[in-house]
Short mmCIF file of C-alpha atoms in Angstrom, two decimals:
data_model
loop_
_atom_site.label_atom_id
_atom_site.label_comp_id
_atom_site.label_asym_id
_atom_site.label_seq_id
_atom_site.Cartn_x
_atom_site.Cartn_y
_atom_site.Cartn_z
CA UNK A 1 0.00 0.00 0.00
CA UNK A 2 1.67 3.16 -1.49
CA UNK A 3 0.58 5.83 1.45
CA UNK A 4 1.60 9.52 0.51
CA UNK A 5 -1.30 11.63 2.51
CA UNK A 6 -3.24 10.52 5.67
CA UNK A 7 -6.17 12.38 6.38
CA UNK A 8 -8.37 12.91 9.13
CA UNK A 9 -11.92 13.70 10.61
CA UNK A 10 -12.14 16.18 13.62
CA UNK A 11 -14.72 15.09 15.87
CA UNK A 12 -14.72 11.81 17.82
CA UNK A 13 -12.25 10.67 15.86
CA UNK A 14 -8.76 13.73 16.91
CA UNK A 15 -10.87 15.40 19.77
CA UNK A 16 -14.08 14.35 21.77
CA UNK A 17 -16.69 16.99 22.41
CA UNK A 18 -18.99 16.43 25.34
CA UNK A 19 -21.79 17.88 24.42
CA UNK A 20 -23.33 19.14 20.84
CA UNK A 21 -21.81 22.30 19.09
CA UNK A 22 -25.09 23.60 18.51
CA UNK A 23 -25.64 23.75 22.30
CA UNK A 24 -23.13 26.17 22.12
CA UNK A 25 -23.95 28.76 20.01
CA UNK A 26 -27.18 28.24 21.59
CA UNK A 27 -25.80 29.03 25.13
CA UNK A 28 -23.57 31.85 23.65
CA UNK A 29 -26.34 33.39 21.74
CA UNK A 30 -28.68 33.77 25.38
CA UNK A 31 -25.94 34.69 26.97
CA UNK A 32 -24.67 37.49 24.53
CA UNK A 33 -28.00 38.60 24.36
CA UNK A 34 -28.40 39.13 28.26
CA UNK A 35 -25.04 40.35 28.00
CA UNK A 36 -26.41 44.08 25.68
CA UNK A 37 -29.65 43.55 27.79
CA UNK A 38 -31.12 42.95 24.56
CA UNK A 39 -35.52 42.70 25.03
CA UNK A 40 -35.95 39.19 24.08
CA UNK A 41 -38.11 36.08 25.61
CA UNK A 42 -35.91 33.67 25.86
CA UNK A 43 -37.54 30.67 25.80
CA UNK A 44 -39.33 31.85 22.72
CA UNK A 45 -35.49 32.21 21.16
CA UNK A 46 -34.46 28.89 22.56
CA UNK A 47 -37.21 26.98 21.10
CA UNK A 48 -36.53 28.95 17.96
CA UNK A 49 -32.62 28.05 17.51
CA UNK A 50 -33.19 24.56 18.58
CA UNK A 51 -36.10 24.23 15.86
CA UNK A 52 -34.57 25.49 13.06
CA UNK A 53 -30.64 23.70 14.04
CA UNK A 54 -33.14 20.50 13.79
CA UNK A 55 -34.92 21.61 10.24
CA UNK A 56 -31.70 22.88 8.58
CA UNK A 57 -29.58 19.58 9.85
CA UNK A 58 -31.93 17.28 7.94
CA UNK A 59 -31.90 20.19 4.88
CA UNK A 60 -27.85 19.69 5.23
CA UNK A 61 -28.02 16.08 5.05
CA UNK A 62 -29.97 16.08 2.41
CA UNK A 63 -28.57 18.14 -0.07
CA UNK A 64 -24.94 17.61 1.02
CA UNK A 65 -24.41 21.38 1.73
CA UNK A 66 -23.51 23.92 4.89
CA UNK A 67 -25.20 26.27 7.02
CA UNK A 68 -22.85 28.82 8.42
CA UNK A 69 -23.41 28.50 12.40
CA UNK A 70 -24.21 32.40 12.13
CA UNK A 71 -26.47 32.52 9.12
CA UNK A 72 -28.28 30.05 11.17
CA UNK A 73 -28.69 32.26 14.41
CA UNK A 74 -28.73 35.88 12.63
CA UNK A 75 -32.23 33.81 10.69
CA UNK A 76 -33.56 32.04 13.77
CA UNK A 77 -33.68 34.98 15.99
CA UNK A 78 -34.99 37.34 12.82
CA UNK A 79 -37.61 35.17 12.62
CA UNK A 80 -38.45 35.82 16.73
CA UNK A 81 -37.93 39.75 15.73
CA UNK A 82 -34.44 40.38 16.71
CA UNK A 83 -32.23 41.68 14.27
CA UNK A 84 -28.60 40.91 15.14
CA UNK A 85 -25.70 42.83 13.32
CA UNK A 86 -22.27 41.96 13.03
CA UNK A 87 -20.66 43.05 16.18
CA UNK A 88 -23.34 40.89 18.05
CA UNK A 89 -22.90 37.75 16.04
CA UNK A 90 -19.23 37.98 15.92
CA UNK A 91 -19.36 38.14 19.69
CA UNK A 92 -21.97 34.97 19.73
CA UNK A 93 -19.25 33.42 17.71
CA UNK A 94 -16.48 33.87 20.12
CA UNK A 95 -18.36 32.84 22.97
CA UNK A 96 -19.70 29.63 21.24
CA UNK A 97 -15.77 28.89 20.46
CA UNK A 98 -15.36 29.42 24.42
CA UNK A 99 -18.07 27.45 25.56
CA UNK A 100 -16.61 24.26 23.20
CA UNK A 101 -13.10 24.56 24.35
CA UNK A 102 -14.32 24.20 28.01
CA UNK A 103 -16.04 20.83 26.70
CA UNK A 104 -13.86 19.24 24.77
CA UNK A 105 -10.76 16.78 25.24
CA UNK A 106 -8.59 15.08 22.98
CA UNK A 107 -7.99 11.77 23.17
CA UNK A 108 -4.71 10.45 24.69
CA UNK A 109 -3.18 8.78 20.77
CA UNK A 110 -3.48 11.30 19.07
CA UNK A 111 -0.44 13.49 19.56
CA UNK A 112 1.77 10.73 19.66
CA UNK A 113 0.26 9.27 16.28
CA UNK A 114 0.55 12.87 14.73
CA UNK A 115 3.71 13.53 15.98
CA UNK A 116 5.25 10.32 14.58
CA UNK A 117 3.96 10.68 11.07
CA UNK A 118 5.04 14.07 10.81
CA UNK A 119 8.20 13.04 11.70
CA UNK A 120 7.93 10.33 9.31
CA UNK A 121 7.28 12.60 6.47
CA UNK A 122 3.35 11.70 5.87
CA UNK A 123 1.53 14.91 4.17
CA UNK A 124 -1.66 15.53 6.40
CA UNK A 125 -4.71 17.09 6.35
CA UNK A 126 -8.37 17.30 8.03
CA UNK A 127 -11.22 17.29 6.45
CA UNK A 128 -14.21 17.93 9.14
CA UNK A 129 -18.34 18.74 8.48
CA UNK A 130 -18.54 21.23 11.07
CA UNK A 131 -20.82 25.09 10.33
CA UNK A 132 -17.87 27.04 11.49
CA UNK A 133 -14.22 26.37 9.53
CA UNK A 134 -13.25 29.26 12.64
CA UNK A 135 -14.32 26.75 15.15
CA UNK A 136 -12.31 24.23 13.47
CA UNK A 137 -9.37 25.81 13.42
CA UNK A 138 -9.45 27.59 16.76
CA UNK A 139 -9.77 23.77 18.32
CA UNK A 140 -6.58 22.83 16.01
CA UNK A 141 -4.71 25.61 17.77
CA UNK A 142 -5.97 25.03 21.16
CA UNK A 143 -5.05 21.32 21.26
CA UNK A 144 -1.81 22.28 19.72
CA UNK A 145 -2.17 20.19 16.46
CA UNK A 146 -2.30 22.67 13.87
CA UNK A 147 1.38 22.51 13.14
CA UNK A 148 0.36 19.04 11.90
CA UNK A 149 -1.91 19.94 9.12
CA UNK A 150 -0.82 21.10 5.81
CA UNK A 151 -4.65 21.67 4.85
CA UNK A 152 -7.99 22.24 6.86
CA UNK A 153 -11.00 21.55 4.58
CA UNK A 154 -14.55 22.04 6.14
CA UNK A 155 -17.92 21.94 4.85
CA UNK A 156 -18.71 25.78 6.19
CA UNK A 157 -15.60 26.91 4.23
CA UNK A 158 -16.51 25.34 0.64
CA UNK A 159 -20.07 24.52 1.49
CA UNK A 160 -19.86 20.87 0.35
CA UNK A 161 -20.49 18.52 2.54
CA UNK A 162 -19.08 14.93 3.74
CA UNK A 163 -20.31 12.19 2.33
CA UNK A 164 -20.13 14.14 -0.65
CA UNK A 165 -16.60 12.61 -2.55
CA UNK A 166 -15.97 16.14 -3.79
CA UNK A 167 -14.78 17.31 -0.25
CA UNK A 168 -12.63 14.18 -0.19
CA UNK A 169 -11.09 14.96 -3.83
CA UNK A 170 -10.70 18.62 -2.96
CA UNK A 171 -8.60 17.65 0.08
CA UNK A 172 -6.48 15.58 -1.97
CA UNK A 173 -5.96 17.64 -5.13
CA UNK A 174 -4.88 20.67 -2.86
CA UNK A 175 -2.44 18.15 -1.24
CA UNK A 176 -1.34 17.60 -4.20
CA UNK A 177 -0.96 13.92 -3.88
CA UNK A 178 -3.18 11.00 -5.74
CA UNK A 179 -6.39 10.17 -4.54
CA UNK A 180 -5.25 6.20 -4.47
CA UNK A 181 -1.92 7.49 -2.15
CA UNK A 182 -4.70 9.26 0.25
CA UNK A 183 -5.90 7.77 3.63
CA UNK A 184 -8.85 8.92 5.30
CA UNK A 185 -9.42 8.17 9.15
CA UNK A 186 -12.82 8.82 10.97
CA UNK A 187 -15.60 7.67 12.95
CA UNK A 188 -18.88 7.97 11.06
CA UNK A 189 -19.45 5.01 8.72
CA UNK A 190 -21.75 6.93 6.72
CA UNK A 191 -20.17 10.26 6.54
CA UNK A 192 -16.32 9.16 6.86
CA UNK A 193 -16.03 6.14 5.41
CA UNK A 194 -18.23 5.39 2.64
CA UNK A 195 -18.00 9.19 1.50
CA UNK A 196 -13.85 8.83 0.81
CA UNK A 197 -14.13 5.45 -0.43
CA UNK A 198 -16.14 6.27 -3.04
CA UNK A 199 -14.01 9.13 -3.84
CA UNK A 200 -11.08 6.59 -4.41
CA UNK A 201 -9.51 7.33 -1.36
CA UNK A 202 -7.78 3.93 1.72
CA UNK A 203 -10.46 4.37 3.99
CA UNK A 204 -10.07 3.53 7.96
CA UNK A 205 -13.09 3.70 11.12
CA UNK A 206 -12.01 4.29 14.29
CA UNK A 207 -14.18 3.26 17.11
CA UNK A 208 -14.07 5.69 20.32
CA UNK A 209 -15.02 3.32 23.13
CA UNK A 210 -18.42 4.77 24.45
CA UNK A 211 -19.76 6.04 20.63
CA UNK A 212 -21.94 3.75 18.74
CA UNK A 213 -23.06 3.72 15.28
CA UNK A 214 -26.05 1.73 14.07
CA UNK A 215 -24.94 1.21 10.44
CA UNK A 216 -24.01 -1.93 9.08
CA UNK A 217 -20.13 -1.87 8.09
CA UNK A 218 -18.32 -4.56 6.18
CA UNK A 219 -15.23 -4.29 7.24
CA UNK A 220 -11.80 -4.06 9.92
CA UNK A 221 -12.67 -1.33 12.89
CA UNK A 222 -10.15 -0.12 15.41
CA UNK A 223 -9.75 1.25 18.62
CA UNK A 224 -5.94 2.44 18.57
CA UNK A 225 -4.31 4.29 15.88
CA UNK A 226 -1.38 1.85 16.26
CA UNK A 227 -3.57 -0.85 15.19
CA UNK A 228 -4.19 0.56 11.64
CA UNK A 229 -1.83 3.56 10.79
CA UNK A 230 1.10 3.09 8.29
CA UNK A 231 4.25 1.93 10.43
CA UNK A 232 5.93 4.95 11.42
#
């Protein structure tokens, strides 16, 4: 097997989150909002975030695109008769980014598996669905593994989403290495595996102990990196 590029997923698979990113903007946005003792009922705002994160999710899924994390508050609370500007939003944005630091870990292999194939010469990349590439990127630096990535693709930033091969193809062409020399690690069966094996991509599932998925898989699943990486 002729492995030039190994790329990864972000969530559950490089860093565990312990409770949804939408919760957090959610939180942020009440809080920001009590914060410029803004008028607002916030249960009525609550409802309306969590009903339209629920709507646009299965819109997402099914036409394979994003929703910016702040498109999808600055509409929700419009619709309740708030109109936030940019300053507002910006600040909802930071404080979302706070709120998922404070619950989030990263598991304990993956700065030694990093680290090694780095040093082993491996071209890497990520390749996440996630509604903020800022969020993305502000984990990377705050777990300290952005120096590992020559290339962050996320659905928010080019608005395609995984399982969609294209994401998988654009990581690869902008890595400048052959889609058959590519490996893609994640979790999600669905999202992760079957999208970047149809692109043409060596596809590996890691299983986080604790995180099920109720999709039929045929096929070798691992709990260690060691178990499945290139030897490095």
């Amino acid at each position: 097997m002729n492995i030039n590029a190994i790329l990864f997923d972000l969530f559950i698979t490089l860093l565990k989150p312990h409770r949804l990113i939408s919760e957090g903007f959610i939180d942020a946005t009440i809080q920001v909002l009590r914060r410029r003792k803004i008028n607002f009922d916030e249960e009525r705002i609550h409802r309306a975030l969590t009903e339209s994160y629920v709507s646009g999710r299965k819109l997402k899924y099914d036409l394979g695109i994003e929703i910016h994390a702040l498109r999808w508050i600055a509409d929700s609370c419009y619709k309740s008769g708030l109109r936030l500007d940019f300053s507002t939003l910006k600040e909802i944005q930071k404080g979302a980014h706070e709120i998922i630091i404070k619950s989030t870990e990263i598991f304990n292999d993956v700065i030694p598996t990093l680290d090694a194939l780095y040093k082993a010469g491996y071209k890497m990349g990520l390749v996440s669905n996630v509604s903020d590439d800022m969020l993305a990127r502000v984990l990377l630096k705050e777990f300290k593994l952005s120096k590992y990535f020559s290339l962050v693709v996320t659905s928010a930033d080019i608005n395609i989403r995984k399982p969609d091969p294209r994401i998988f193809k654009y990581a690869a062409e902008h890595l400048e290495v052959p889609i058959s020399q590519s490996m893609y690690v994640g979790d999600s069966i669905r999202d992760d595996i079957y999208g970047a094996k149809r692109a043409g991509m060596v596809t590996v599932r890691i299983i986080r102990r604790g995180v099920k998925e109720n999709i039929y898989y045929e096929g070798k699943i691992y709990e260690d990196y060691k178990e499945v990486l290139p030897d490095y």
